[in-house]
Amino acid sequence: MKLWKGRFSKEVSDITNDFNASIGTDARMIREDITGSIAHATMLADCGIITPEDRDAITDGLRAILAEVEDGRLPIDEKAEDVHTFVEGELTKRVGDAGKRLHTARSRNDQVALDVRLYLRGQTAALDALLKKLIGTLCDMGEAYADAVMAGYTHLQRAQPVSFGHYMLAYGEMLLRDRQRLADCVKRMNINPLGACALAGTTYPTDRFETARLLGMDGVSRNSLDAVSDRDFIIELSAALSIVMVHLSRFSEEIILWCSTEFGYIELDDAFATGSSIMPQKKNPDIPELVRGKAGRVFGDLTTILTVMKGLPLAYNKDMQEDKDCVFDAVDTVKACLTAFIPMLETMTVKTGRMRAGAAAGFINATDCADYLVGKGIPFRDAYAVTGALVARCIELGTTLEALPLDEYQKACDRFDEGVYTAVGLEKCLADRRSYGGPAKENVLAMAQALRGDNENTGA
Ligand code: ARG
């Protein structure tokens, strides 16, 4: 069935049909399409534009179609141009003229704009729930490893002591911002474009505020041209999802490094790792590698929608049909990544002994040694130089600051005494970093608690 016969004297070619069709992509919005149509029919009847009898026939017909599609009794016709055409055609087959009245005071332009908003609203909530779960896991890990000392890095060189718990909570903070961004996206996504019709509203006495209310939307788009042309909400969501992927990809990179024999900080559970077809010894971190790779795909989805939209005049243009594949792909990809990432993280073994050994061998207490001298009245710059020379001496002797004999210390600066060994002890170096946001155990525990609270109070 075509919704636009009449003016045409020929059947449209199969090539045009196939090229034009979007049913393969938009069929997944059938629930939203039907929900929107039920709200539209309800409003039309309440405004006296259709009769209550027609409304009931439409509503019952649409509900039956949805139920049958969802339980597999009614296959979606792949030959239909799009989901809107399929639903209207099926409805008209069932309820006759009432079905033909459904599209009064509506166009597919406002209809599709509504469907995508409703569909992405649901998807955003599902993504948000996954992010919330992941943050909860990171809070658990933050608490469990609040005093598991490890080297923090800059330039991927061992730098200063942190704890594994502190590290996990750093990712938790990023993902919390991601949840806040999703919640912010929903504010502008959950606005009703329906009733803008093709581009210029309608002469029928419609009530767009009623449809918004029926659909649980937070407002009504103010300008009909903007209502059918705006895809900012897709761009915004794709951007927010790209940032999620930046975070997951950085985290994945660390997990990949930490699984290597060279680091040995963690081991993935056998159920969440893979083997090699040729090298029997291999245990590969495929999940984080794929997550890192799929980040590229989501960034591509963002680039697609930005590029589709950048040159379009108002109002609807068929180019805009290209808005869905990319954002659906972004949503599916991020969902799949989170679904694999969470249990992988929950089941991995954390090798705190290896982390401590890595921390002990990395002179990450050198700043604390310099700070110790500052405590003895030496200006920081001089203390820094003395400590640098001591590190060089340790490397020469194949030892560490913890084990360097006191006479070596005193040769470098006569202010050193036995107290230096306490000062450069890794546990003390960690415990003393009590500045707000720093890795001292009590800070990390408080951070985990605060993050849990924010995680409870955020939502998209
Ligand atoms: N399949 C179309 C889309 O996704 C629906 C809107 C069609 N509108 C039109 N004027 N042809 O954009």
JSON list of C-alpha atoms in Angstrom, two decimals, residues 366 370 373 378-392 412-413 416:
[
{"chain": "A", "resi": 366, "resn": "ALA", "atom": "CA", "xyz": [60.23, 10.05, 45.75]},
{"chain": "A", "resi": 370, "resn": "ALA", "atom": "CA", "xyz": [61.39, 15.31, 49.09]},
{"chain": "A", "resi": 373, "resn": "LEU", "atom": "CA", "xyz": [63.20, 17.07, 53.66]},
{"chain": "A", "resi": 378, "resn": "ILE", "atom": "CA", "xyz": [64.92, 22.41, 53.15]},
{"chain": "A", "resi": 379, "resn": "PRO", "atom": "CA", "xyz": [63.22, 24.42, 50.36]},
{"chain": "A", "resi": 380, "resn": "PHE", "atom": "CA", "xyz": [61.20, 22.13, 48.03]},
{"chain": "A", "resi": 381, "resn": "ARG", "atom": "CA", "xyz": [63.33, 22.79, 44.93]},
{"chain": "A", "resi": 382, "resn": "ASP", "atom": "CA", "xyz": [66.51, 21.76, 46.81]},
{"chain": "A", "resi": 383, "resn": "ALA", "atom": "CA", "xyz": [64.77, 18.77, 48.38]},
{"chain": "A", "resi": 384, "resn": "TYR", "atom": "CA", "xyz": [63.66, 17.74, 44.89]},
{"chain": "A", "resi": 385, "resn": "ALA", "atom": "CA", "xyz": [67.27, 17.85, 43.61]},
{"chain": "A", "resi": 386, "resn": "VAL", "atom": "CA", "xyz": [68.62, 15.84, 46.54]},
{"chain": "A", "resi": 387, "resn": "THR", "atom": "CA", "xyz": [65.92, 13.21, 46.08]},
{"chain": "A", "resi": 388, "resn": "GLY", "atom": "CA", "xyz": [66.58, 13.01, 42.35]},
{"chain": "A", "resi": 389, "resn": "ALA", "atom": "CA", "xyz": [70.23, 12.25, 43.10]},
{"chain": "A", "resi": 390, "resn": "LEU", "atom": "CA", "xyz": [69.17, 9.61, 45.63]},
{"chain": "A", "resi": 391, "resn": "VAL", "atom": "CA", "xyz": [66.93, 7.93, 43.06]},
{"chain": "A", "resi": 392, "resn": "ALA", "atom": "CA", "xyz": [69.88, 7.85, 40.63]},
{"chain": "A", "resi": 412, "resn": "ALA", "atom": "CA", "xyz": [73.29, 13.37, 50.04]},
{"chain": "A", "resi": 413, "resn": "CYS", "atom": "CA", "xyz": [71.96, 15.64, 52.82]},
{"chain": "A", "resi": 416, "resn": "PHE", "atom": "CA", "xyz": [68.24, 12.80, 56.97]}
]
